[in-house]
Short mmCIF file of C-alpha atoms in Angstrom, two decimals:
data_model
loop_
_atom_site.label_atom_id
_atom_site.label_comp_id
_atom_site.label_asym_id
_atom_site.label_seq_id
_atom_site.Cartn_x
_atom_site.Cartn_y
_atom_site.Cartn_z
CA UNK A 1 114.61 119.63 61.69
CA UNK A 2 113.80 119.50 57.98
CA UNK A 3 114.95 115.87 57.70
CA UNK A 4 112.33 114.72 60.21
CA UNK A 5 109.70 116.90 58.55
CA UNK A 6 110.45 115.27 55.17
CA UNK A 7 110.12 111.79 56.71
CA UNK A 8 106.59 112.63 57.78
CA UNK A 9 105.59 114.32 54.51
CA UNK A 10 106.84 111.31 52.52
CA UNK A 11 104.94 109.02 54.90
CA UNK A 12 108.14 107.21 55.85
CA UNK A 13 108.24 107.66 59.62
CA UNK A 14 107.83 104.19 61.08
CA UNK A 15 107.27 102.60 57.65
CA UNK A 16 110.50 102.68 55.64
CA UNK A 17 112.48 103.18 58.85
CA UNK A 18 112.10 103.86 62.54
CA UNK A 19 113.64 107.04 63.85
CA UNK A 20 114.70 105.86 67.30
CA UNK A 21 116.97 108.67 68.47
CA UNK A 22 118.24 112.16 67.83
CA UNK A 23 121.70 113.17 68.99
CA UNK A 24 121.54 116.72 70.35
CA UNK A 25 122.49 118.65 73.46
CA UNK A 26 119.19 120.58 73.31
CA UNK A 27 116.24 119.50 75.51
CA UNK A 28 113.47 117.64 73.68
CA UNK A 29 110.81 120.28 74.34
CA UNK A 30 112.87 122.92 72.51
CA UNK A 31 113.52 120.50 69.62
CA UNK A 32 109.80 119.63 69.43
CA UNK A 33 108.98 123.34 69.25
CA UNK A 34 111.50 123.87 66.43
CA UNK A 35 109.98 120.98 64.52
CA UNK A 36 106.42 122.25 65.05
CA UNK A 37 107.04 125.83 63.91
CA UNK A 38 109.38 126.85 61.10
CA UNK A 39 109.82 130.45 59.88
CA UNK A 40 110.63 129.44 56.30
CA UNK A 41 109.08 125.98 55.80
CA UNK A 42 105.85 126.64 57.69
CA UNK A 43 104.09 124.58 60.33
CA UNK A 44 104.83 120.89 60.80
CA UNK A 45 102.39 118.59 59.04
CA UNK A 46 101.68 116.32 62.02
CA UNK A 47 101.54 116.01 65.79
CA UNK A 48 104.59 116.75 67.90
CA UNK A 49 105.16 116.98 71.67
CA UNK A 50 107.75 115.95 74.25
CA UNK A 51 108.10 114.16 77.60
CA UNK A 52 110.63 112.78 80.10
CA UNK A 53 111.82 109.18 79.67
CA UNK A 54 111.91 108.91 83.48
CA UNK A 55 110.58 111.07 86.33
CA UNK A 56 114.08 111.89 87.60
CA UNK A 57 115.23 113.56 84.36
CA UNK A 58 115.86 117.30 84.66
CA UNK A 59 114.53 118.06 81.16
CA UNK A 60 112.32 116.40 78.56
CA UNK A 61 114.40 113.88 76.59
CA UNK A 62 111.80 112.27 74.32
CA UNK A 63 110.18 113.87 71.26
CA UNK A 64 106.82 112.33 70.33
CA UNK A 65 106.15 112.59 66.57
CA UNK A 66 102.76 111.31 65.36
CA UNK A 67 102.62 109.02 68.40
CA UNK A 68 106.14 107.64 68.01
CA UNK A 69 108.79 108.20 70.69
CA UNK A 70 112.20 109.51 69.61
CA UNK A 71 114.84 109.58 72.34
CA UNK A 72 117.18 112.59 72.51
CA UNK A 73 120.70 111.48 73.43
CA UNK A 74 124.03 113.24 73.77
CA UNK A 75 127.71 112.42 74.24
CA UNK A 76 131.03 114.25 73.93
CA UNK A 77 132.08 112.16 70.92
CA UNK A 78 130.12 110.05 68.38
CA UNK A 79 131.81 106.87 69.68
CA UNK A 80 130.11 107.30 73.08
CA UNK A 81 126.56 107.49 71.71
CA UNK A 82 124.25 104.57 72.64
CA UNK A 83 123.66 103.32 69.10
CA UNK A 84 124.30 99.65 69.85
CA UNK A 85 121.83 99.45 72.74
CA UNK A 86 119.19 101.33 70.71
CA UNK A 87 119.68 99.10 67.66
CA UNK A 88 120.61 102.04 65.42
CA UNK A 89 121.85 100.93 61.98
CA UNK A 90 122.07 104.20 60.06
CA UNK A 91 123.19 107.54 61.51
CA UNK A 92 122.57 110.81 59.66
CA UNK A 93 125.41 113.09 60.77
CA UNK A 94 124.04 116.65 60.55
CA UNK A 95 125.98 118.49 63.24
CA UNK A 96 128.61 119.78 60.79
CA UNK A 97 131.22 118.90 63.43
CA UNK A 98 132.10 115.38 62.27
CA UNK A 99 132.42 115.67 58.50
CA UNK A 100 135.87 114.02 58.46
CA UNK A 101 135.54 110.27 57.99
CA UNK A 102 137.88 109.59 60.91
CA UNK A 103 135.52 111.46 63.28
CA UNK A 104 132.31 110.18 61.66
CA UNK A 105 133.58 106.60 62.11
CA UNK A 106 132.90 107.09 65.82
CA UNK A 107 129.25 106.35 65.04
CA UNK A 108 130.29 102.94 63.69
CA UNK A 109 132.41 102.31 66.78
CA UNK A 110 129.23 103.09 68.75
CA UNK A 111 127.33 100.36 66.89
CA UNK A 112 125.91 101.87 63.68
CA UNK A 113 126.52 100.21 60.31
CA UNK A 114 126.38 103.25 58.04
CA UNK A 115 126.92 106.99 58.44
CA UNK A 116 125.42 109.54 56.07
CA UNK A 117 127.13 112.93 56.31
CA UNK A 118 124.75 115.75 55.31
CA UNK A 119 127.58 117.93 53.99
CA UNK A 120 130.75 117.72 51.91
CA UNK A 121 133.12 115.34 53.73
CA UNK A 122 136.81 114.46 53.97
CA UNK A 123 138.11 110.96 53.21
CA UNK A 124 134.58 109.57 52.90
CA UNK A 125 134.01 106.23 51.17
CA UNK A 126 131.81 107.84 48.51
CA UNK A 127 130.06 111.14 47.79
CA UNK A 128 126.59 110.62 46.35
CA UNK A 129 124.32 112.99 44.43
CA UNK A 130 120.94 111.30 44.00
CA UNK A 131 120.00 110.90 40.35
CA UNK A 132 123.58 111.43 39.20
CA UNK A 133 125.83 108.73 40.70
CA UNK A 134 123.77 106.94 43.37
CA UNK A 135 124.00 103.71 41.33
CA UNK A 136 127.70 103.62 42.31
CA UNK A 137 126.82 103.06 45.97
CA UNK A 138 128.21 99.68 47.06
CA UNK A 139 126.78 98.41 50.35
CA UNK A 140 129.82 96.20 50.95
CA UNK A 141 132.43 98.90 50.36
CA UNK A 142 130.80 102.15 51.45
CA UNK A 143 130.12 102.84 55.13
CA UNK A 144 130.81 106.59 55.39
CA UNK A 145 128.69 108.28 52.73
CA UNK A 146 128.51 112.00 51.99
CA UNK A 147 125.36 113.47 50.43
CA UNK A 148 127.49 116.40 49.14
CA UNK A 149 126.22 119.98 49.60
CA UNK A 150 122.89 121.51 48.62
CA UNK A 151 124.69 123.50 45.91
CA UNK A 152 126.43 120.43 44.45
CA UNK A 153 123.02 118.72 44.41
CA UNK A 154 121.69 121.63 42.32
CA UNK A 155 124.63 121.87 39.94
CA UNK A 156 125.49 118.21 39.34
CA UNK A 157 122.16 117.20 37.69
CA UNK A 158 122.53 120.05 35.16
CA UNK A 159 126.13 119.06 34.38
CA UNK A 160 125.02 115.41 34.18
CA UNK A 161 122.56 116.31 31.38
CA UNK A 162 125.20 118.33 29.48
CA UNK A 163 127.53 115.33 29.40
CA UNK A 164 124.93 112.59 28.92
CA UNK A 165 123.34 114.41 25.98
CA UNK A 166 126.70 115.01 24.27
CA UNK A 167 127.09 118.79 24.67
CA UNK A 168 130.27 118.35 26.69
CA UNK A 169 131.84 120.85 29.10
CA UNK A 170 135.40 122.07 28.57
CA UNK A 171 135.45 124.60 31.42
CA UNK A 172 133.00 126.39 33.67
CA UNK A 173 132.61 128.80 36.55
CA UNK A 174 129.68 128.63 38.92
CA UNK A 175 128.27 131.32 41.16
CA UNK A 176 125.64 130.47 43.72
CA UNK A 177 123.54 133.34 45.01
CA UNK A 178 122.84 131.72 48.35
CA UNK A 179 120.45 132.43 51.22
CA UNK A 180 122.01 133.05 54.60
CA UNK A 181 122.45 130.06 56.93
CA UNK A 182 123.09 129.34 60.60
CA UNK A 183 126.86 129.86 60.31
CA UNK A 184 126.26 133.57 59.63
CA UNK A 185 125.63 136.42 62.09
CA UNK A 186 122.62 138.57 62.94
CA UNK A 187 124.95 141.51 63.71
CA UNK A 188 128.61 142.12 62.84
CA UNK A 189 130.93 139.92 64.84
CA UNK A 190 134.31 138.21 64.76
CA UNK A 191 134.80 135.25 62.43
CA UNK A 192 138.36 134.00 62.65
CA UNK A 193 138.65 132.12 59.36
CA UNK A 194 136.28 134.27 57.30
CA UNK A 195 136.09 137.92 58.30
CA UNK A 196 133.46 138.81 55.70
CA UNK A 197 131.33 135.90 56.90
CA UNK A 198 131.14 137.57 60.32
CA UNK A 199 129.18 140.52 58.93
CA UNK A 200 125.41 141.00 59.34
CA UNK A 201 123.61 138.42 57.19
CA UNK A 202 120.41 140.40 56.58
CA UNK A 203 122.16 143.61 55.56
CA UNK A 204 124.88 142.52 53.16
CA UNK A 205 125.74 140.67 49.97
CA UNK A 206 128.70 138.65 51.23
CA UNK A 207 131.18 137.02 48.82
CA UNK A 208 132.20 133.59 50.08
CA UNK A 209 134.07 130.49 49.04
CA UNK A 210 132.35 127.24 48.10
CA UNK A 211 133.72 123.85 47.14
CA UNK A 212 130.42 122.95 45.45
CA UNK A 213 131.61 123.28 41.85
CA UNK A 214 134.86 121.36 42.36
CA UNK A 215 132.89 118.68 44.22
CA UNK A 216 130.94 117.91 41.04
CA UNK A 217 134.16 116.18 39.97
CA UNK A 218 133.62 113.67 42.80
CA UNK A 219 130.31 112.53 41.30
CA UNK A 220 131.07 113.14 37.61
CA UNK A 221 134.79 112.30 37.17
CA UNK A 222 134.84 113.60 33.56
CA UNK A 223 134.62 117.20 34.79
CA UNK A 224 137.32 116.95 37.46
CA UNK A 225 139.47 120.09 37.21
CA UNK A 226 137.08 121.76 34.75
CA UNK A 227 134.77 123.53 37.24
CA UNK A 228 135.28 126.04 40.02
CA UNK A 229 133.05 128.57 41.71
CA UNK A 230 132.16 130.99 44.47
CA UNK A 231 129.13 132.13 46.45
CA UNK A 232 127.35 135.36 47.32
CA UNK A 233 125.44 135.07 50.61
CA UNK A 234 122.36 137.31 50.30
CA UNK A 235 119.59 138.49 52.68
CA UNK A 236 117.00 135.76 52.00
CA UNK A 237 116.26 133.01 54.56
CA UNK A 238 115.97 130.09 52.11
CA UNK A 239 116.16 129.29 48.38
CA UNK A 240 119.34 129.82 46.43
CA UNK A 241 120.22 129.88 42.74
CA UNK A 242 123.12 128.46 40.72
CA UNK A 243 124.51 130.37 37.77
CA UNK A 244 126.73 128.12 35.64
CA UNK A 245 128.74 129.87 32.92
CA UNK A 246 130.54 127.36 30.72
CA UNK A 247 131.88 126.33 27.33
CA UNK A 248 130.50 123.32 25.47
CA UNK A 249 132.67 120.90 23.48
CA UNK A 250 130.26 120.72 20.55
CA UNK A 251 128.54 123.60 18.76
CA UNK A 252 124.95 123.92 19.96
CA UNK A 253 122.23 126.41 20.91
CA UNK A 254 120.39 127.37 24.08
CA UNK A 255 117.21 125.90 22.56
CA UNK A 256 118.91 122.50 22.17
CA UNK A 257 120.22 122.62 25.75
CA UNK A 258 116.78 123.64 27.09
CA UNK A 259 115.10 120.77 25.21
CA UNK A 260 117.61 118.28 26.66
CA UNK A 261 117.12 119.54 30.22
CA UNK A 262 113.31 119.49 29.81
CA UNK A 263 113.47 115.90 28.55
CA UNK A 264 115.73 114.84 31.44
CA UNK A 265 113.36 116.49 33.95
CA UNK A 266 110.53 114.29 32.66
CA UNK A 267 112.55 111.06 32.35
CA UNK A 268 115.84 109.99 33.95
CA UNK A 269 116.01 112.97 36.35
CA UNK A 270 112.30 113.14 37.21
CA UNK A 271 111.79 114.24 40.87
CA UNK A 272 115.41 115.50 41.00
CA UNK A 273 115.63 118.12 38.25
CA UNK A 274 112.79 120.47 37.38
CA UNK A 275 112.22 122.74 34.39
CA UNK A 276 110.28 126.00 34.24
CA UNK A 277 109.56 128.67 31.66
CA UNK A 278 107.54 130.73 34.17
CA UNK A 279 108.52 134.21 35.39
CA UNK A 280 109.84 132.99 38.73
CA UNK A 281 111.62 134.52 41.74
CA UNK A 282 113.25 132.85 44.74
CA UNK A 283 110.23 132.62 47.07
CA UNK A 284 108.38 130.59 44.41
CA UNK A 285 110.64 127.65 45.34
CA UNK A 286 110.21 127.60 49.12
CA UNK A 287 109.36 124.01 50.13
CA UNK A 288 110.14 122.66 46.65
CA UNK A 289 111.37 119.04 47.03
CA UNK A 290 113.52 119.02 43.86
CA UNK A 291 117.32 119.32 43.91
CA UNK A 292 117.43 121.76 41.02
CA UNK A 293 114.84 123.66 38.96
CA UNK A 294 116.19 124.94 35.64
CA UNK A 295 115.05 128.48 34.81
CA UNK A 296 114.78 128.52 30.99
CA UNK A 297 113.87 132.21 30.76
CA UNK A 298 116.84 133.43 32.79
CA UNK A 299 119.45 131.36 30.96
CA UNK A 300 121.43 133.00 28.14
CA UNK A 301 123.54 132.17 25.11
CA UNK A 302 126.52 134.25 23.92
CA UNK A 303 127.55 132.06 21.00
CA UNK A 304 127.33 128.42 19.92
CA UNK A 305 129.81 127.31 22.62
CA UNK A 306 129.30 129.74 25.50
CA UNK A 307 126.26 129.69 27.80
CA UNK A 308 124.94 130.73 31.20
CA UNK A 309 122.44 128.34 32.79
CA UNK A 310 120.36 129.32 35.83
CA UNK A 311 118.89 126.78 38.25
CA UNK A 312 117.02 127.27 41.56
CA UNK A 313 116.95 125.17 44.73
CA UNK A 314 115.46 125.32 48.20
CA UNK A 315 118.76 124.72 49.96
CA UNK A 316 116.89 123.51 53.08
CA UNK A 317 113.98 121.44 51.81
CA UNK A 318 115.29 120.04 48.53
CA UNK A 319 118.48 118.83 50.19
CA UNK A 320 116.62 117.27 53.13
CA UNK A 321 114.53 115.28 50.66
CA UNK A 322 117.68 113.88 49.06
CA UNK A 323 119.11 112.91 52.47
CA UNK A 324 115.92 110.95 53.17
CA UNK A 325 116.03 109.25 49.75
CA UNK A 326 119.69 108.31 50.21
CA UNK A 327 118.81 106.89 53.63
CA UNK A 328 116.00 104.88 52.03
CA UNK A 329 118.42 103.52 49.41
CA UNK A 330 121.03 102.54 52.03
CA UNK A 331 118.38 101.02 54.33
CA UNK A 332 117.06 98.83 51.51
CA UNK A 333 120.52 97.30 51.01
CA UNK A 334 121.37 96.67 54.68
#
């Protein structure tokens, strides 16, 4: 629901693109309700309601957002969705079920030109992190595009600065202290592939795997094989924080690194990377549209080559903003 909320807040609904349909098996009135009220992001900044597209429909199947109709459609596979008849050119694949390119290609079979996967993907044409490698997007060659994960979107801009400004990175380990998400449980339950992940989300710190650090190598090839990481899922509903512990190639200081990140946040990574020296905690970043906000005061230096950098992100809202910006970029080159 955040993606549609971002479209409205950025004033893009019906201007930069028309949202003509949403693929979901949930009735439109329930979707409209979930867009209108949000426990973490607050109330929707606009008008939202729902209706039936025809009198004989059992449930509402149209969401009305600021006076614009958005049809709710469903099918067993992406290939059976009515994209051609609706004139859909770009599909944002957010179900989490079709992250493999082979499955996501069903949307193209159905009539779309481009598919943006809002997650790490498999065999995609390109993985993009806005502000870091989006200039590599080639409209002629790339049809299945991954926007990476929220954590990769937080980490990659920081790593980008380290390399661009000549500090270098020989090796690093990342930990993300991550809010719980919809894949987790409200009470203990079975979880076949990840037993720990089946434990109560609001009651535990749950160690988990993440491919976010390795995925930085997809967008910054120079660090391929030099980064790995893990996650702790903690009892907060949104906002997460990356802790990157790494070695530099050249001798430097935390002050030099901070100055470089501050400069980047005001120039080539403006609106992507933020910088703060305030005494901040996680809830201070709810609804923050940036991918990554560097926390100068929490970052530490052990010696001239070994550092820990801390950077915050609203894993819901920041990421949704990047999905919208990537969509804008792809739409402009159609």
